[in-house]
């Protein structure tokens, strides 16, 4: 009694139609990628990153920033590697800050795009579920000659609302919320790395560099 293909097509098909009108095709095609991020994305280990930067701060304070050149090649975090490479290359602090800040902004915009797509899916699904219910009710009320069929017709009409509420609250809205939380965690880590690198560039002591990063942890 809970399976009705036309009701499913109205709800899910209508939802994807709304998404297709809202976003460019390349964004819509990335929906499976956004969903995979929900399950496969692992936040960076802030403790290890804090330890890594603290060690580099000690080397820089003792031997100078150029002594970090060998360390840069072993860095696995791309954001940290880019920043430390610019530090070693002797780029001006304002240039380093501008580039890293822009990188952080672009990362957040990219993350929030995926969050927005799934959030809108969670909004469109119940809306088209209600549309399907109205369509079913109109069809049912067009022919009242058989009262015994009204109950079955009402059940089918309500299935679209059920599908919309189920898929929105079981999948799309939780997925959207998870991406939002992952973005919050990653931006916290990036801000920690940014402050740590800027502190090294400014010549702060390893203890000060460590304390500046600990506030994010």
mmCIF file of C-alpha atoms in Angstrom:
data_model
loop_
_atom_site.group_PDB
_atom_site.id
_atom_site.type_symbol
_atom_site.label_atom_id
_atom_site.label_comp_id
_atom_site.label_asym_id
_atom_site.label_seq_id
_atom_site.Cartn_x
_atom_site.Cartn_y
_atom_site.Cartn_z
ATOM 1 C CA UNK A 1 0.000 0.000 0.000
ATOM 2 C CA UNK A 2 2.969 2.356 0.339
ATOM 3 C CA UNK A 3 4.247 1.856 -3.217
ATOM 4 C CA UNK A 4 2.907 3.991 -6.042
ATOM 5 C CA UNK A 5 5.168 4.794 -8.975
ATOM 6 C CA UNK A 6 3.253 7.856 -10.312
ATOM 7 C CA UNK A 7 3.256 9.411 -6.835
ATOM 8 C CA UNK A 8 6.995 8.780 -6.544
ATOM 9 C CA UNK A 9 7.648 10.323 -9.964
ATOM 10 C CA UNK A 10 5.634 13.441 -9.142
ATOM 11 C CA UNK A 11 7.475 13.974 -5.865
ATOM 12 C CA UNK A 12 11.043 13.093 -6.805
ATOM 13 C CA UNK A 13 10.739 14.103 -10.471
ATOM 14 C CA UNK A 14 9.257 17.449 -9.483
ATOM 15 C CA UNK A 15 12.013 17.963 -6.939
ATOM 16 C CA UNK A 16 14.737 17.400 -9.532
ATOM 17 C CA UNK A 17 12.894 19.627 -11.997
ATOM 18 C CA UNK A 18 12.985 22.420 -9.415
ATOM 19 C CA UNK A 19 16.673 21.825 -8.772
ATOM 20 C CA UNK A 20 17.404 21.866 -12.511
ATOM 21 C CA UNK A 21 15.746 25.292 -12.762
ATOM 22 C CA UNK A 22 17.589 26.589 -9.697
ATOM 23 C CA UNK A 23 21.158 25.540 -10.452
ATOM 24 C CA UNK A 24 23.367 25.091 -13.538
ATOM 25 C CA UNK A 25 23.607 21.569 -14.932
ATOM 26 C CA UNK A 26 27.177 21.017 -13.716
ATOM 27 C CA UNK A 27 26.057 21.719 -10.134
ATOM 28 C CA UNK A 28 23.099 19.315 -10.413
ATOM 29 C CA UNK A 29 25.379 16.593 -11.737
ATOM 30 C CA UNK A 30 27.536 17.015 -8.624
ATOM 31 C CA UNK A 31 24.705 15.963 -6.268
ATOM 32 C CA UNK A 32 26.093 12.387 -5.962
ATOM 33 C CA UNK A 33 29.466 13.923 -5.089
ATOM 34 C CA UNK A 34 27.911 16.042 -2.339
ATOM 35 C CA UNK A 35 26.136 12.996 -0.927
ATOM 36 C CA UNK A 36 29.381 10.994 -0.936
ATOM 37 C CA UNK A 37 31.055 13.818 0.997
ATOM 38 C CA UNK A 38 28.481 13.355 3.756
ATOM 39 C CA UNK A 39 29.637 9.771 4.326
ATOM 40 C CA UNK A 40 33.291 9.800 3.259
ATOM 41 C CA UNK A 41 34.589 13.232 4.302
ATOM 42 C CA UNK A 42 36.886 12.971 7.326
ATOM 43 C CA UNK A 43 37.769 16.192 9.187
ATOM 44 C CA UNK A 44 41.464 17.007 9.531
ATOM 45 C CA UNK A 45 43.120 16.036 12.789
ATOM 46 C CA UNK A 46 43.574 19.380 14.531
ATOM 47 C CA UNK A 47 45.848 17.872 17.165
ATOM 48 C CA UNK A 48 48.313 16.601 14.563
ATOM 49 C CA UNK A 49 48.205 19.870 12.618
ATOM 50 C CA UNK A 50 48.794 21.829 15.820
ATOM 51 C CA UNK A 51 51.788 19.624 16.629
ATOM 52 C CA UNK A 52 53.160 19.993 13.087
ATOM 53 C CA UNK A 53 52.968 23.789 13.076
ATOM 54 C CA UNK A 54 54.364 24.033 16.600
ATOM 55 C CA UNK A 55 57.405 22.030 15.519
ATOM 56 C CA UNK A 56 57.907 24.272 12.477
ATOM 57 C CA UNK A 57 57.551 27.352 14.676
ATOM 58 C CA UNK A 58 60.396 26.059 16.845
ATOM 59 C CA UNK A 59 62.609 25.441 13.797
ATOM 60 C CA UNK A 60 61.819 28.873 12.358
ATOM 61 C CA UNK A 61 62.578 30.589 15.653
ATOM 62 C CA UNK A 62 65.851 28.716 16.062
ATOM 63 C CA UNK A 63 67.194 28.516 12.492
ATOM 64 C CA UNK A 64 65.085 30.973 10.493
ATOM 65 C CA UNK A 65 62.131 30.474 8.140
ATOM 66 C CA UNK A 66 64.366 29.241 5.303
ATOM 67 C CA UNK A 67 65.177 26.212 7.415
ATOM 68 C CA UNK A 68 61.589 25.047 6.882
ATOM 69 C CA UNK A 69 62.160 24.388 3.195
ATOM 70 C CA UNK A 70 62.795 20.680 3.764
ATOM 71 C CA UNK A 71 59.693 20.398 5.950
ATOM 72 C CA UNK A 72 57.378 21.893 3.318
ATOM 73 C CA UNK A 73 57.720 18.926 0.986
ATOM 74 C CA UNK A 74 56.440 16.542 3.660
ATOM 75 C CA UNK A 75 53.283 18.551 4.460
ATOM 76 C CA UNK A 76 50.121 16.730 3.374
ATOM 77 C CA UNK A 77 47.514 19.425 4.078
ATOM 78 C CA UNK A 78 47.271 21.474 0.829
ATOM 79 C CA UNK A 79 46.289 24.730 2.548
ATOM 80 C CA UNK A 80 49.139 24.497 5.036
ATOM 81 C CA UNK A 81 51.577 23.504 2.303
ATOM 82 C CA UNK A 82 50.632 26.480 0.135
ATOM 83 C CA UNK A 83 51.018 28.913 3.021
ATOM 84 C CA UNK A 84 54.318 27.519 4.261
ATOM 85 C CA UNK A 85 55.722 27.511 0.738
ATOM 86 C CA UNK A 86 54.937 31.205 0.423
ATOM 87 C CA UNK A 87 56.558 31.821 3.800
ATOM 88 C CA UNK A 88 59.727 30.034 2.731
ATOM 89 C CA UNK A 89 59.733 31.917 -0.587
ATOM 90 C CA UNK A 90 59.769 35.194 1.344
ATOM 91 C CA UNK A 91 56.445 36.554 0.112
ATOM 92 C CA UNK A 92 55.230 39.709 1.902
ATOM 93 C CA UNK A 93 52.873 38.967 4.814
ATOM 94 C CA UNK A 94 50.034 40.992 3.305
ATOM 95 C CA UNK A 95 50.267 38.995 0.076
ATOM 96 C CA UNK A 96 50.275 35.687 1.949
ATOM 97 C CA UNK A 97 47.294 36.768 4.054
ATOM 98 C CA UNK A 98 45.320 37.944 1.016
ATOM 99 C CA UNK A 99 45.906 34.725 -0.938
ATOM 100 C CA UNK A 100 45.108 32.434 1.982
ATOM 101 C CA UNK A 101 41.993 34.414 2.944
ATOM 102 C CA UNK A 102 40.734 34.233 -0.632
ATOM 103 C CA UNK A 103 41.433 30.505 -0.672
ATOM 104 C CA UNK A 104 39.387 30.114 2.512
ATOM 105 C CA UNK A 105 36.514 32.156 1.074
ATOM 106 C CA UNK A 106 36.447 30.059 -2.099
ATOM 107 C CA UNK A 107 36.499 26.844 -0.067
ATOM 108 C CA UNK A 108 33.555 27.988 2.029
ATOM 109 C CA UNK A 109 31.579 29.100 -1.034
ATOM 110 C CA UNK A 110 32.159 25.701 -2.657
ATOM 111 C CA UNK A 111 31.023 23.884 0.467
ATOM 112 C CA UNK A 112 27.935 26.052 0.916
ATOM 113 C CA UNK A 113 26.945 25.417 -2.697
ATOM 114 C CA UNK A 114 26.622 21.693 -1.984
ATOM 115 C CA UNK A 115 24.826 22.483 1.258
ATOM 116 C CA UNK A 116 22.382 24.733 -0.612
ATOM 117 C CA UNK A 117 21.598 22.123 -3.271
ATOM 118 C CA UNK A 118 20.676 19.465 -0.718
ATOM 119 C CA UNK A 119 18.807 21.978 1.423
ATOM 120 C CA UNK A 120 16.688 23.000 -1.560
ATOM 121 C CA UNK A 121 16.026 19.341 -2.343
ATOM 122 C CA UNK A 122 14.668 19.068 1.179
ATOM 123 C CA UNK A 123 12.389 22.004 0.476
ATOM 124 C CA UNK A 124 11.170 20.977 -2.964
ATOM 125 C CA UNK A 125 10.343 17.365 -2.064
ATOM 126 C CA UNK A 126 7.524 18.153 0.418
ATOM 127 C CA UNK A 127 6.246 20.924 -1.853
ATOM 128 C CA UNK A 128 5.890 18.611 -4.842
ATOM 129 C CA UNK A 129 4.481 15.969 -2.522
ATOM 130 C CA UNK A 130 1.664 18.384 -1.750
ATOM 131 C CA UNK A 131 1.253 19.105 -5.477
ATOM 132 C CA UNK A 132 0.881 15.375 -6.086
ATOM 133 C CA UNK A 133 -1.717 15.147 -3.329
ATOM 134 C CA UNK A 134 -3.731 17.966 -4.886
ATOM 135 C CA UNK A 135 -3.533 16.299 -8.283
ATOM 136 C CA UNK A 136 -4.792 13.041 -6.765
ATOM 137 C CA UNK A 137 -7.617 14.784 -4.935
ATOM 138 C CA UNK A 138 -8.748 16.568 -8.085
ATOM 139 C CA UNK A 139 -8.796 13.306 -10.019
ATOM 140 C CA UNK A 140 -10.639 11.548 -7.205
ATOM 141 C CA UNK A 141 -13.303 14.241 -6.848
ATOM 142 C CA UNK A 142 -13.984 14.324 -10.583
ATOM 143 C CA UNK A 143 -15.841 11.025 -10.276
ATOM 144 C CA UNK A 144 -17.882 10.481 -7.102
ATOM 145 C CA UNK A 145 -20.141 7.831 -8.610
ATOM 146 C CA UNK A 146 -18.309 5.038 -6.775
ATOM 147 C CA UNK A 147 -17.997 5.938 -3.055
ATOM 148 C CA UNK A 148 -16.138 2.694 -2.330
ATOM 149 C CA UNK A 149 -13.225 3.905 -4.432
ATOM 150 C CA UNK A 150 -12.809 7.163 -2.511
ATOM 151 C CA UNK A 151 -10.770 5.584 0.289
ATOM 152 C CA UNK A 152 -8.283 4.020 -2.117
ATOM 153 C CA UNK A 153 -8.053 7.216 -4.130
ATOM 154 C CA UNK A 154 -7.396 9.266 -0.983
ATOM 155 C CA UNK A 155 -4.654 6.833 0.097
ATOM 156 C CA UNK A 156 -2.870 7.147 -3.244
ATOM 157 C CA UNK A 157 -3.232 10.928 -3.189
ATOM 158 C CA UNK A 158 -1.636 11.141 0.266
ATOM 159 C CA UNK A 159 1.315 8.963 -0.736
ATOM 160 C CA UNK A 160 2.977 11.890 -2.511
ATOM 161 C CA UNK A 161 2.924 13.911 0.719
ATOM 162 C CA UNK A 162 4.358 10.909 2.539
ATOM 163 C CA UNK A 163 7.142 10.527 -0.018
ATOM 164 C CA UNK A 164 7.984 14.228 0.133
ATOM 165 C CA UNK A 165 8.126 14.351 3.925
ATOM 166 C CA UNK A 166 10.063 11.087 4.143
ATOM 167 C CA UNK A 167 12.780 11.900 1.617
ATOM 168 C CA UNK A 168 13.174 15.473 2.865
ATOM 169 C CA UNK A 169 13.512 14.623 6.556
ATOM 170 C CA UNK A 170 15.243 11.270 6.244
ATOM 171 C CA UNK A 171 17.816 12.220 3.607
ATOM 172 C CA UNK A 172 18.097 15.692 2.086
ATOM 173 C CA UNK A 173 17.777 17.909 5.173
ATOM 174 C CA UNK A 174 20.096 15.727 7.323
ATOM 175 C CA UNK A 175 22.596 15.586 4.456
ATOM 176 C CA UNK A 176 22.474 19.366 4.169
ATOM 177 C CA UNK A 177 22.963 19.798 7.912
ATOM 178 C CA UNK A 178 25.891 17.375 7.888
ATOM 179 C CA UNK A 179 27.622 19.312 5.101
ATOM 180 C CA UNK A 180 27.086 22.515 7.061
ATOM 181 C CA UNK A 181 28.728 21.007 10.137
ATOM 182 C CA UNK A 182 31.623 19.633 8.091
ATOM 183 C CA UNK A 183 32.131 23.078 6.569
ATOM 184 C CA UNK A 184 32.115 24.677 10.039
ATOM 185 C CA UNK A 185 34.740 22.225 11.254
ATOM 186 C CA UNK A 186 36.958 22.703 8.210
ATOM 187 C CA UNK A 187 36.760 26.494 8.371
ATOM 188 C CA UNK A 188 37.759 26.321 12.034
ATOM 189 C CA UNK A 189 40.794 24.246 11.061
ATOM 190 C CA UNK A 190 41.729 26.597 8.216
ATOM 191 C CA UNK A 191 41.515 29.607 10.521
ATOM 192 C CA UNK A 192 43.735 27.795 13.006
ATOM 193 C CA UNK A 193 46.306 27.075 10.287
ATOM 194 C CA UNK A 194 46.106 30.657 9.029
ATOM 195 C CA UNK A 195 46.780 32.150 12.455
ATOM 196 C CA UNK A 196 49.594 29.689 13.048
ATOM 197 C CA UNK A 197 51.348 30.523 9.787
ATOM 198 C CA UNK A 198 50.919 34.262 10.262
ATOM 199 C CA UNK A 199 52.395 33.934 13.760
ATOM 200 C CA UNK A 200 55.416 32.086 12.375
ATOM 201 C CA UNK A 201 55.855 34.757 9.715
ATOM 202 C CA UNK A 202 55.692 37.453 12.401
ATOM 203 C CA UNK A 203 58.452 35.720 14.352
ATOM 204 C CA UNK A 204 56.366 34.832 17.394
ATOM 205 C CA UNK A 205 57.749 32.350 19.882
ATOM 206 C CA UNK A 206 56.642 28.702 19.548
ATOM 207 C CA UNK A 207 54.601 29.057 22.747
ATOM 208 C CA UNK A 208 52.691 32.045 21.364
ATOM 209 C CA UNK A 209 52.125 30.247 18.054
ATOM 210 C CA UNK A 210 50.780 27.263 19.954
ATOM 211 C CA UNK A 211 48.448 29.386 22.095
ATOM 212 C CA UNK A 212 47.064 31.197 19.073
ATOM 213 C CA UNK A 213 46.072 27.848 17.551
ATOM 214 C CA UNK A 214 44.780 26.294 20.773
ATOM 215 C CA UNK A 215 41.890 28.761 20.958
ATOM 216 C CA UNK A 216 40.369 26.976 17.918
ATOM 217 C CA UNK A 217 40.656 23.557 19.553
#
